[in-house]
mmCIF file of C-alpha atoms and ligand atoms in Angstrom:
data_model
loop_
_atom_site.group_PDB
_atom_site.id
_atom_site.type_symbol
_atom_site.label_atom_id
_atom_site.label_comp_id
_atom_site.label_asym_id
_atom_site.label_seq_id
_atom_site.Cartn_x
_atom_site.Cartn_y
_atom_site.Cartn_z
ATOM 1 C CA MET A 40 -41.007 -6.217 22.739
ATOM 2 C CA SER A 41 -41.131 -3.297 24.790
ATOM 3 C CA ILE A 42 -38.833 -3.003 27.755
ATOM 4 C CA THR A 43 -39.394 -1.324 30.821
ATOM 5 C CA ILE A 44 -36.552 0.286 32.579
ATOM 6 C CA GLU A 45 -36.418 -0.220 36.427
ATOM 7 C CA SER A 46 -33.402 1.119 37.623
ATOM 8 C CA LEU A 47 -29.625 2.387 36.214
ATOM 9 C CA ALA A 48 -26.499 1.376 38.379
ATOM 10 C CA CYS A 49 -22.897 2.494 36.957
ATOM 11 C CA TRP A 50 -19.475 1.869 38.090
ATOM 12 C CA LEU A 51 -15.992 2.804 36.545
ATOM 13 C CA VAL A 52 -13.734 -0.153 36.238
ATOM 14 C CA ASP A 53 -9.937 0.862 35.967
ATOM 15 C CA ILE A 54 -7.875 -2.258 34.214
ATOM 16 C CA PRO A 55 -4.264 -2.350 33.629
ATOM 17 C CA THR A 56 -3.098 -2.722 29.952
ATOM 18 C CA ILE A 57 -0.440 -5.469 29.016
ATOM 19 C CA ARG A 58 2.284 -3.014 28.151
ATOM 20 C CA PRO A 59 2.225 1.066 27.736
ATOM 21 C CA HIS A 60 0.261 1.979 24.597
ATOM 22 C CA LYS A 61 1.095 4.950 23.011
ATOM 23 C CA LEU A 62 -0.703 6.887 20.840
ATOM 24 C CA SER A 63 0.026 10.768 19.418
ATOM 25 C CA MET A 64 -1.971 12.250 22.334
ATOM 26 C CA ALA A 65 -1.454 9.714 25.379
ATOM 27 C CA THR A 66 -0.162 6.789 26.376
ATOM 28 C CA MET A 67 -1.878 4.762 28.230
ATOM 29 C CA GLY A 68 -1.196 2.538 31.202
ATOM 30 C CA CYS A 69 -4.961 1.348 32.027
ATOM 31 C CA GLN A 70 -8.367 1.456 30.166
ATOM 32 C CA THR A 71 -11.298 2.554 32.503
ATOM 33 C CA LEU A 72 -14.270 0.846 31.053
ATOM 34 C CA THR A 73 -17.896 2.838 32.429
ATOM 35 C CA ILE A 74 -19.950 -0.390 33.093
ATOM 36 C CA VAL A 75 -23.641 0.223 32.406
ATOM 37 C CA ARG A 76 -26.324 -2.743 34.391
ATOM 38 C CA MET A 77 -29.873 -1.624 33.273
ATOM 39 C CA GLN A 78 -32.010 -3.222 35.260
ATOM 40 C CA CYS A 79 -35.572 -4.356 33.824
ATOM 41 C CA ALA A 80 -38.912 -5.367 34.196
ATOM 42 C CA ASN A 81 -39.912 -9.242 34.487
ATOM 43 C CA GLY A 82 -36.831 -9.417 36.122
ATOM 44 C CA ILE A 83 -34.380 -8.742 32.641
ATOM 45 C CA THR A 84 -30.708 -7.639 33.360
ATOM 46 C CA GLY A 85 -29.362 -5.784 30.586
ATOM 47 C CA TRP A 86 -25.144 -4.439 30.557
ATOM 48 C CA GLY A 87 -23.573 -1.904 28.852
ATOM 49 C CA GLU A 88 -19.664 -0.327 28.652
ATOM 50 C CA ALA A 89 -18.531 3.128 27.179
ATOM 51 C CA THR A 90 -14.536 3.546 26.787
ATOM 52 C CA THR A 91 -12.903 6.310 25.935
ATOM 53 C CA ILE A 92 -8.907 7.006 25.288
ATOM 54 C CA GLY A 93 -6.486 9.265 27.444
ATOM 55 C CA GLY A 94 -9.386 10.800 30.253
ATOM 56 C CA LEU A 95 -10.020 14.114 28.132
ATOM 57 C CA SER A 96 -7.685 13.655 25.367
ATOM 58 C CA TYR A 97 -9.351 11.678 22.527
ATOM 59 C CA GLY A 98 -12.820 12.776 23.034
ATOM 60 C CA ALA A 99 -15.006 15.363 24.924
ATOM 61 C CA GLU A 100 -16.308 12.766 26.988
ATOM 62 C CA SER A 101 -14.303 11.550 29.765
ATOM 63 C CA PRO A 102 -14.843 7.993 32.106
ATOM 64 C CA GLU A 103 -16.106 10.255 34.757
ATOM 65 C CA ALA A 104 -18.648 12.492 32.797
ATOM 66 C CA ILE A 105 -19.998 9.574 31.308
ATOM 67 C CA LYS A 106 -20.821 7.821 34.217
ATOM 68 C CA SER A 107 -21.865 11.397 35.253
ATOM 69 C CA ALA A 108 -24.306 12.027 32.525
ATOM 70 C CA ILE A 109 -26.085 8.694 33.237
ATOM 71 C CA GLU A 110 -26.487 9.101 36.762
ATOM 72 C CA THR A 111 -27.774 12.442 36.699
ATOM 73 C CA TYR A 112 -29.704 13.276 33.771
ATOM 74 C CA LEU A 113 -30.116 9.900 31.756
ATOM 75 C CA ALA A 114 -30.836 7.609 34.555
ATOM 76 C CA PRO A 115 -33.981 10.235 35.658
ATOM 77 C CA LEU A 116 -35.272 10.314 32.351
ATOM 78 C CA LEU A 117 -35.088 6.745 31.603
ATOM 79 C CA CYS A 118 -36.388 4.938 34.667
ATOM 80 C CA GLY A 119 -39.780 3.845 35.237
ATOM 81 C CA GLN A 120 -39.960 4.349 31.455
ATOM 82 C CA THR A 121 -40.933 2.046 28.772
ATOM 83 C CA PHE A 122 -39.848 1.621 25.285
ATOM 84 C CA SER A 123 -40.455 -0.764 21.988
ATOM 85 C CA GLY A 124 -37.154 -0.492 20.756
ATOM 86 C CA PRO A 125 -33.774 1.368 20.613
ATOM 87 C CA ALA A 126 -35.541 3.607 18.021
ATOM 88 C CA ALA A 127 -37.691 5.008 20.486
ATOM 89 C CA LEU A 128 -34.734 5.090 23.262
ATOM 90 C CA ALA A 129 -32.821 7.136 21.359
ATOM 91 C CA ASP A 130 -35.722 9.571 20.398
ATOM 92 C CA LYS A 131 -36.178 10.148 24.146
ATOM 93 C CA MET A 132 -32.201 10.222 24.704
ATOM 94 C CA ASN A 133 -32.112 12.860 22.180
ATOM 95 C CA ALA A 134 -34.694 15.355 22.903
ATOM 96 C CA HIS A 135 -33.253 15.554 26.477
ATOM 97 C CA VAL A 136 -29.777 15.092 26.549
ATOM 98 C CA LYS A 137 -27.728 16.910 23.763
ATOM 99 C CA GLY A 138 -24.094 15.015 22.440
ATOM 100 C CA ASN A 139 -22.955 12.621 25.358
ATOM 101 C CA THR A 140 -23.006 10.285 22.200
ATOM 102 C CA PHE A 141 -20.459 7.584 24.846
ATOM 103 C CA ALA A 142 -23.176 7.634 27.365
ATOM 104 C CA LYS A 143 -25.614 6.895 25.127
ATOM 105 C CA SER A 144 -23.633 3.978 23.646
ATOM 106 C CA ALA A 145 -23.896 2.369 26.943
ATOM 107 C CA LEU A 146 -27.159 2.631 27.647
ATOM 108 C CA GLU A 147 -28.596 1.649 23.833
ATOM 109 C CA THR A 148 -26.060 -1.323 24.539
ATOM 110 C CA ALA A 149 -27.514 -2.487 27.707
ATOM 111 C CA PHE A 150 -30.863 -1.756 26.438
ATOM 112 C CA LEU A 151 -30.231 -4.348 23.324
ATOM 113 C CA ASP A 152 -29.005 -6.515 25.520
ATOM 114 C CA ALA A 153 -32.073 -6.531 27.485
ATOM 115 C CA GLN A 154 -34.274 -6.731 24.689
ATOM 116 C CA GLY A 155 -32.272 -9.517 22.570
ATOM 117 C CA LYS A 156 -32.483 -12.002 26.239
ATOM 118 C CA ALA A 157 -36.128 -11.143 26.575
ATOM 119 C CA LEU A 158 -36.786 -11.970 22.939
ATOM 120 C CA GLY A 159 -34.357 -15.152 23.167
ATOM 121 C CA LEU A 160 -32.340 -13.304 20.400
ATOM 122 C CA PRO A 161 -28.781 -11.998 20.003
ATOM 123 C CA VAL A 162 -28.288 -8.507 19.213
ATOM 124 C CA SER A 163 -27.183 -8.738 16.297
ATOM 125 C CA SER A 164 -30.391 -10.581 15.276
ATOM 126 C CA LEU A 165 -32.090 -7.376 16.236
ATOM 127 C CA LEU A 166 -29.924 -4.860 14.142
ATOM 128 C CA GLY A 167 -30.770 -6.566 10.581
ATOM 129 C CA GLY A 168 -28.783 -10.425 11.206
ATOM 130 C CA ALA A 169 -25.161 -11.488 11.333
ATOM 131 C CA LEU A 170 -23.210 -12.195 8.068
ATOM 132 C CA THR A 171 -20.636 -13.688 9.644
ATOM 133 C CA THR A 172 -19.878 -14.962 12.964
ATOM 134 C CA ARG A 173 -16.145 -14.822 12.736
ATOM 135 C CA LEU A 174 -14.864 -11.180 12.118
ATOM 136 C CA PRO A 175 -11.168 -9.563 11.015
ATOM 137 C CA VAL A 176 -8.988 -8.106 14.210
ATOM 138 C CA LEU A 177 -5.851 -6.025 13.276
ATOM 139 C CA TRP A 178 -3.579 -5.712 16.008
ATOM 140 C CA THR A 179 -1.763 -2.405 16.880
ATOM 141 C CA LEU A 180 1.448 -1.734 17.524
ATOM 142 C CA ALA A 181 2.243 0.958 19.811
ATOM 143 C CA SER A 182 4.964 0.083 22.043
ATOM 144 C CA GLY A 183 6.247 3.142 20.533
ATOM 145 C CA ASP A 184 9.584 1.473 20.083
ATOM 146 C CA THR A 185 10.072 0.369 16.665
ATOM 147 C CA GLN A 186 12.175 -3.052 17.593
ATOM 148 C CA LYS A 187 9.954 -3.996 20.489
ATOM 149 C CA ASP A 188 6.624 -3.278 17.690
ATOM 150 C CA ILE A 189 8.944 -5.635 15.021
ATOM 151 C CA GLU A 190 9.272 -8.339 18.080
ATOM 152 C CA GLU A 191 5.606 -8.156 18.584
ATOM 153 C CA GLY A 192 4.274 -8.274 15.362
ATOM 154 C CA GLN A 193 6.814 -11.217 14.405
ATOM 155 C CA ARG A 194 5.293 -12.940 17.332
ATOM 156 C CA LEU A 195 1.981 -12.724 16.770
ATOM 157 C CA LEU A 196 3.057 -13.409 13.171
ATOM 158 C CA ALA A 197 4.374 -16.728 14.197
ATOM 159 C CA GLU A 198 1.599 -17.328 16.537
ATOM 160 C CA GLY A 199 -0.905 -17.201 13.831
ATOM 161 C CA ARG A 200 -3.011 -14.305 16.264
ATOM 162 C CA HIS A 201 -2.805 -11.363 13.922
ATOM 163 C CA ASP A 202 -1.798 -11.255 9.963
ATOM 164 C CA THR A 203 -3.101 -7.285 9.896
ATOM 165 C CA PHE A 204 -1.151 -4.755 12.014
ATOM 166 C CA LYS A 205 -1.932 -0.721 12.582
ATOM 167 C CA LEU A 206 0.767 1.553 13.578
ATOM 168 C CA LYS A 207 0.194 5.208 15.962
ATOM 169 C CA ILE A 208 2.109 7.679 14.882
ATOM 170 C CA GLY A 209 2.290 11.115 14.955
ATOM 171 C CA ALA A 210 3.723 11.985 18.436
ATOM 172 C CA ARG A 211 7.207 12.441 17.071
ATOM 173 C CA GLY A 212 8.998 14.134 13.983
ATOM 174 C CA LEU A 213 8.067 13.268 10.310
ATOM 175 C CA ASP A 214 11.152 11.627 9.211
ATOM 176 C CA VAL A 215 11.104 9.176 12.632
ATOM 177 C CA ASP A 216 7.706 8.492 12.149
ATOM 178 C CA ILE A 217 8.381 7.709 8.600
ATOM 179 C CA ARG A 218 11.576 5.812 9.323
ATOM 180 C CA HIS A 219 9.177 3.849 11.876
ATOM 181 C CA ALA A 220 6.665 2.736 9.950
ATOM 182 C CA LEU A 221 8.443 1.619 7.151
ATOM 183 C CA ALA A 222 11.248 -0.352 8.811
ATOM 184 C CA ILE A 223 8.009 -2.325 10.555
ATOM 185 C CA LYS A 224 6.706 -2.372 7.175
ATOM 186 C CA ALA A 225 10.216 -3.719 5.718
ATOM 187 C CA ALA A 226 10.452 -6.696 8.801
ATOM 188 C CA LEU A 227 7.165 -8.056 9.183
ATOM 189 C CA GLY A 228 6.908 -8.425 4.456
ATOM 190 C CA ASP A 229 4.817 -7.650 1.893
ATOM 191 C CA GLU A 230 2.002 -10.229 2.647
ATOM 192 C CA VAL A 231 1.385 -8.292 5.725
ATOM 193 C CA SER A 232 -1.016 -5.398 5.710
ATOM 194 C CA ILE A 233 0.442 -2.429 7.613
ATOM 195 C CA ARG A 234 -1.488 0.818 8.155
ATOM 196 C CA VAL A 235 -0.932 3.950 9.989
ATOM 197 C CA ASP A 236 -3.139 6.117 12.798
ATOM 198 C CA VAL A 237 -2.074 9.908 13.007
ATOM 199 C CA ASN A 238 -4.352 10.911 15.334
ATOM 200 C CA GLN A 239 -4.781 13.851 13.807
ATOM 201 C CA ALA A 240 -1.467 15.196 14.391
ATOM 202 C CA TRP A 241 -0.350 16.592 10.781
ATOM 203 C CA ASP A 242 -1.162 19.563 8.983
ATOM 204 C CA LEU A 243 -2.238 19.468 5.526
ATOM 205 C CA THR A 244 1.419 20.028 4.365
ATOM 206 C CA THR A 245 2.965 17.597 6.712
ATOM 207 C CA ALA A 246 0.249 15.086 5.608
ATOM 208 C CA ILE A 247 0.796 15.526 1.797
ATOM 209 C CA LYS A 248 4.828 14.563 2.746
ATOM 210 C CA GLY A 249 3.859 11.944 4.878
ATOM 211 C CA MET A 250 1.235 10.389 2.986
ATOM 212 C CA THR A 251 3.830 10.474 -0.441
ATOM 213 C CA GLN A 252 6.366 8.448 1.471
ATOM 214 C CA LEU A 253 4.099 5.968 3.005
ATOM 215 C CA GLN A 254 2.251 5.167 -0.025
ATOM 216 C CA ASP A 255 5.815 4.706 -1.734
ATOM 217 C CA GLY A 256 6.697 2.454 0.974
ATOM 218 C CA GLY A 257 3.738 0.028 0.721
ATOM 219 C CA ILE A 258 1.450 1.182 3.768
ATOM 220 C CA ASP A 259 -1.843 -0.098 2.914
ATOM 221 C CA LEU A 260 -4.311 2.963 4.550
ATOM 222 C CA VAL A 261 -3.936 5.878 6.188
ATOM 223 C CA GLU A 262 -6.270 6.818 9.043
ATOM 224 C CA GLN A 263 -7.121 10.701 10.115
ATOM 225 C CA PRO A 264 -3.945 12.419 9.465
ATOM 226 C CA ILE A 265 -5.091 15.838 9.943
ATOM 227 C CA PRO A 266 -7.690 17.231 12.214
ATOM 228 C CA LEU A 267 -11.016 16.253 12.599
ATOM 229 C CA TRP A 268 -12.425 20.044 11.475
ATOM 230 C CA ASP A 269 -10.138 20.074 8.262
ATOM 231 C CA ARG A 270 -12.926 18.312 6.144
ATOM 232 C CA GLN A 271 -11.964 19.857 2.992
ATOM 233 C CA GLY A 272 -8.255 18.710 3.238
ATOM 234 C CA LEU A 273 -9.252 15.302 3.931
ATOM 235 C CA ILE A 274 -11.175 15.419 0.940
ATOM 236 C CA ALA A 275 -8.260 16.697 -0.945
ATOM 237 C CA LEU A 276 -6.221 14.177 0.179
ATOM 238 C CA SER A 277 -8.715 11.370 -0.547
ATOM 239 C CA GLN A 278 -8.600 12.760 -4.190
ATOM 240 C CA ARG A 279 -4.881 13.348 -4.224
ATOM 241 C CA PHE A 280 -3.528 9.845 -2.867
ATOM 242 C CA ALA A 281 -4.104 5.895 -4.321
ATOM 243 C CA VAL A 282 -3.352 5.051 -0.888
ATOM 244 C CA PRO A 283 -7.053 5.374 0.550
ATOM 245 C CA ILE A 284 -7.550 7.268 3.659
ATOM 246 C CA LEU A 285 -9.677 5.879 6.510
ATOM 247 C CA ALA A 286 -11.509 9.076 8.244
ATOM 248 C CA ASP A 287 -12.241 8.406 12.083
ATOM 249 C CA GLU A 288 -12.033 11.078 14.205
ATOM 250 C CA ALA A 289 -13.783 13.345 11.715
ATOM 251 C CA VAL A 290 -16.378 11.428 11.132
ATOM 252 C CA SER A 291 -18.696 10.554 13.875
ATOM 253 C CA THR A 292 -22.596 10.329 13.194
ATOM 254 C CA SER A 293 -24.269 9.551 9.928
ATOM 255 C CA HIS A 294 -24.280 13.576 9.200
ATOM 256 C CA ASP A 295 -20.807 13.929 9.247
ATOM 257 C CA GLY A 296 -20.530 10.404 7.192
ATOM 258 C CA TYR A 297 -22.712 12.309 4.568
ATOM 259 C CA ALA A 298 -20.981 15.369 4.709
ATOM 260 C CA LEU A 299 -18.012 13.924 3.875
ATOM 261 C CA ALA A 300 -18.889 12.190 0.818
ATOM 262 C CA SER A 301 -20.887 14.501 -0.858
ATOM 263 C CA GLY A 302 -18.002 16.379 -0.332
ATOM 264 C CA GLY A 303 -16.029 14.028 -2.679
ATOM 265 C CA PHE A 304 -14.519 12.332 -0.083
ATOM 266 C CA THR A 305 -13.433 8.296 -0.983
ATOM 267 C CA GLY A 306 -11.668 5.734 0.997
ATOM 268 C CA ALA A 307 -13.194 4.671 4.413
ATOM 269 C CA TYR A 308 -15.187 5.291 7.485
ATOM 270 C CA ALA A 309 -14.059 4.263 10.692
ATOM 271 C CA LEU A 310 -17.301 2.918 12.740
ATOM 272 C CA LYS A 311 -17.004 3.312 16.366
ATOM 273 C CA ILE A 312 -20.424 2.571 18.981
ATOM 274 C CA ALA A 313 -19.139 4.996 20.933
ATOM 275 C CA LYS A 314 -18.860 8.673 18.400
ATOM 276 C CA ALA A 315 -22.288 7.472 17.081
ATOM 277 C CA GLY A 316 -23.843 6.619 20.168
ATOM 278 C CA GLY A 317 -24.779 2.948 20.157
ATOM 279 C CA PRO A 318 -24.285 0.221 17.440
ATOM 280 C CA VAL A 319 -27.974 1.143 16.020
ATOM 281 C CA GLN A 320 -26.613 4.624 15.366
ATOM 282 C CA ALA A 321 -23.419 3.412 14.393
ATOM 283 C CA LEU A 322 -25.101 1.351 11.652
ATOM 284 C CA LYS A 323 -26.548 4.620 10.490
ATOM 285 C CA LEU A 324 -23.375 5.955 9.416
ATOM 286 C CA ALA A 325 -23.028 2.535 7.536
ATOM 287 C CA GLN A 326 -25.993 2.756 5.450
ATOM 288 C CA VAL A 327 -24.754 6.306 4.787
ATOM 289 C CA ALA A 328 -21.208 5.023 3.615
ATOM 290 C CA GLN A 329 -22.728 2.169 1.787
ATOM 291 C CA ALA A 330 -25.226 4.743 -0.415
ATOM 292 C CA ALA A 331 -22.063 6.762 -1.019
ATOM 293 C CA GLY A 332 -19.719 4.311 -1.971
ATOM 294 C CA VAL A 333 -17.439 5.237 1.199
ATOM 295 C CA ALA A 334 -15.968 1.712 2.406
ATOM 296 C CA LEU A 335 -16.405 0.498 6.096
ATOM 297 C CA TYR A 336 -13.753 -0.177 8.926
ATOM 298 C CA GLY A 337 -14.881 -1.653 12.271
ATOM 299 C CA GLY A 338 -13.097 0.962 15.100
ATOM 300 C CA THR A 339 -12.580 0.187 18.360
ATOM 301 C CA MET A 340 -12.628 2.551 21.591
ATOM 302 C CA LEU A 341 -10.283 0.078 22.946
ATOM 303 C CA GLU A 342 -13.326 -1.146 24.480
ATOM 304 C CA GLY A 343 -13.404 -4.238 26.951
ATOM 305 C CA THR A 344 -15.325 -7.539 26.025
ATOM 306 C CA LEU A 345 -18.572 -5.935 26.587
ATOM 307 C CA GLY A 346 -17.984 -2.726 24.250
ATOM 308 C CA SER A 347 -16.517 -4.760 22.088
ATOM 309 C CA VAL A 348 -18.543 -7.777 21.940
ATOM 310 C CA ALA A 349 -21.512 -4.907 21.203
ATOM 311 C CA SER A 350 -19.414 -3.106 18.108
ATOM 312 C CA LEU A 351 -18.944 -7.146 17.177
ATOM 313 C CA HIS A 352 -23.065 -7.839 16.650
ATOM 314 C CA ALA A 353 -23.645 -3.980 14.711
ATOM 315 C CA TRP A 354 -20.676 -5.037 12.409
ATOM 316 C CA SER A 355 -21.329 -8.104 12.080
ATOM 317 C CA THR A 356 -24.385 -7.365 10.051
ATOM 318 C CA VAL A 357 -22.238 -5.282 7.250
ATOM 319 C CA ARG A 358 -19.181 -5.883 5.288
ATOM 320 C CA MET A 359 -16.677 -4.174 6.505
ATOM 321 C CA GLN A 360 -14.384 -4.210 3.510
ATOM 322 C CA TRP A 361 -11.010 -3.113 5.783
ATOM 323 C CA GLY A 362 -12.138 -5.421 8.651
ATOM 324 C CA THR A 363 -12.067 -4.503 12.664
ATOM 325 C CA GLU A 364 -9.814 -3.694 15.064
ATOM 326 C CA MET A 365 -12.072 -5.077 17.923
ATOM 327 C CA PHE A 366 -8.964 -6.268 19.662
ATOM 328 C CA GLY A 367 -8.998 -4.368 23.169
ATOM 329 C CA PRO A 368 -9.533 -7.426 25.063
ATOM 330 C CA LEU A 369 -6.382 -8.609 24.424
ATOM 331 C CA LEU A 370 -4.563 -4.928 25.299
ATOM 332 C CA LEU A 371 -6.083 -5.330 29.012
ATOM 333 C CA LYS A 372 -4.553 -7.818 31.467
ATOM 334 C CA ASP A 373 -7.966 -8.814 32.951
ATOM 335 C CA ASP A 374 -11.787 -7.839 32.308
ATOM 336 C CA ILE A 375 -14.867 -8.413 34.260
ATOM 337 C CA VAL A 376 -16.757 -11.215 32.028
ATOM 338 C CA VAL A 377 -16.930 -15.075 32.861
ATOM 339 C CA ARG A 378 -15.687 -16.275 29.678
ATOM 340 C CA PRO A 379 -13.037 -14.361 27.013
ATOM 341 C CA LEU A 380 -13.528 -13.672 23.605
ATOM 342 C CA ASP A 381 -11.764 -16.372 21.528
ATOM 343 C CA PHE A 382 -9.312 -14.751 19.374
ATOM 344 C CA SER A 383 -7.652 -17.017 16.966
ATOM 345 C CA HIS A 384 -6.649 -16.911 12.830
ATOM 346 C CA GLY A 385 -6.353 -12.651 12.522
ATOM 347 C CA GLN A 386 -10.421 -13.350 13.583
ATOM 348 C CA VAL A 387 -12.462 -13.077 16.566
ATOM 349 C CA THR A 388 -15.695 -15.193 17.326
ATOM 350 C CA LEU A 389 -19.262 -13.207 17.742
ATOM 351 C CA PRO A 390 -20.534 -14.747 20.633
ATOM 352 C CA GLN A 391 -24.175 -16.470 20.128
ATOM 353 C CA GLY A 392 -26.276 -16.578 22.948
ATOM 354 C CA PRO A 393 -29.177 -14.177 23.528
ATOM 355 C CA GLY A 394 -28.541 -10.489 23.772
ATOM 356 C CA LEU A 395 -24.636 -9.875 23.894
ATOM 357 C CA GLY A 396 -23.885 -13.374 24.602
ATOM 358 C CA VAL A 397 -21.740 -12.144 27.445
ATOM 359 C CA ASP A 398 -21.719 -13.420 31.083
ATOM 360 C CA ILE A 399 -20.637 -10.882 33.758
ATOM 361 C CA ASP A 400 -18.079 -11.760 36.270
ATOM 362 C CA GLU A 401 -20.012 -9.446 39.145
ATOM 363 C CA GLU A 402 -16.862 -10.274 41.878
ATOM 364 C CA LYS A 403 -14.671 -9.269 39.384
ATOM 365 C CA LEU A 404 -16.825 -6.115 38.468
ATOM 366 C CA ARG A 405 -16.417 -5.227 42.326
ATOM 367 C CA TYR A 406 -13.046 -6.221 42.682
ATOM 368 C CA TYR A 407 -12.019 -3.660 39.920
ATOM 369 C CA ALA A 408 -14.818 -1.187 40.527
ATOM 370 C CA ARG A 409 -13.029 2.353 41.480
ATOM 371 C CA LYS A 410 -14.016 2.728 45.099
HETATM 372 C C1 LIG B 501 -8.076 4.906 17.323
HETATM 373 O O1 LIG B 501 -7.958 6.283 17.213
HETATM 374 O O2 LIG B 501 -8.277 4.308 16.224
HETATM 375 C C2 LIG B 501 -8.275 2.314 17.946
HETATM 376 C C3 LIG B 501 -6.682 1.228 17.781
HETATM 377 C C4 LIG B 501 -5.793 1.742 18.747
HETATM 378 O O3 LIG B 501 -5.046 1.112 19.098
HETATM 379 O O4 LIG B 501 -6.666 2.891 19.240
HETATM 380 C C5 LIG B 501 -7.652 3.262 19.012
HETATM 381 C C6 LIG B 501 -8.116 4.456 18.503
HETATM 382 MG MG1 LIG B 502 -8.205 6.091 14.864
#
């Protein structure tokens, strides 16, 4: 069903995190959600969200730049136009705007929300149909303190909320990081899957040393140990070690996925709607991975509920061999939605209503929106 976009509005929404979240390149005390409202013909409203991590320290688009790209370039391009579906929308955006995949992701999300509402179908149905309505979700232990991380992990295990954890390492020396990871693995026990994300912080030599020790210590997955540009290094590490590599920053689009896989990469790809330019675009990378025998993982840019649900609709349509990390809403002190997501037993429930299946609390949106 065709959708005519009438107007677009955009807000920067700052929400504090429940504790400092320490990554190799930034410590987050707050997350900024760039929220988009797409007003369409026939009174239909679509909502979308884009987030990044730590301003400009993770990716090339800051929240402010996402808002500016939408307001200055994408809104004038799209408003008044009719699109038969997300393919036509992406075609138009890509013909006139290079890059800016975070901004495009928020707009593709809002469009899918509007089209799903117009058709009375959940977004997952527009993307091929959900294989499941409950998806696995891990938690990231990243307080920066080993003992605090152990206590947090033990508490979440006891509450039955998560059974798999990711650790953020790479900000400190290799020996400190390895001690940290192996102490958490030892404390949480053999049954618990522990993965690490280095966020590009090591060079190849350090990665060979580090991965040897992580593999011997029973770590299950090593995410993006070396810089995103070192494709050959990532392929070499994936072939050298039994512990699998999860490519994150190195693989944004289907083109990156094709280049890595055809170069001999084995392991898994972290899909993220922001890296690819939206849920439909992220699934193109999933299809390349499936064709190449590379496993899949549902990644987050620490989105709030809107962005997490947009991702979940996409992730629900493919088999995620390594599960997902769509815990972003749990890291935030509050959100701008009427009903929070249902997280329990290491899983999250995919909303079933038309579109994203998420209602916005406009009072909260106004309260948290940057003035
Ligand atoms: C990343 O690089 O994967 C995902 C979980 C988390 O704690 O940080 C993000 C970013
Ligand atoms: Mg990562």
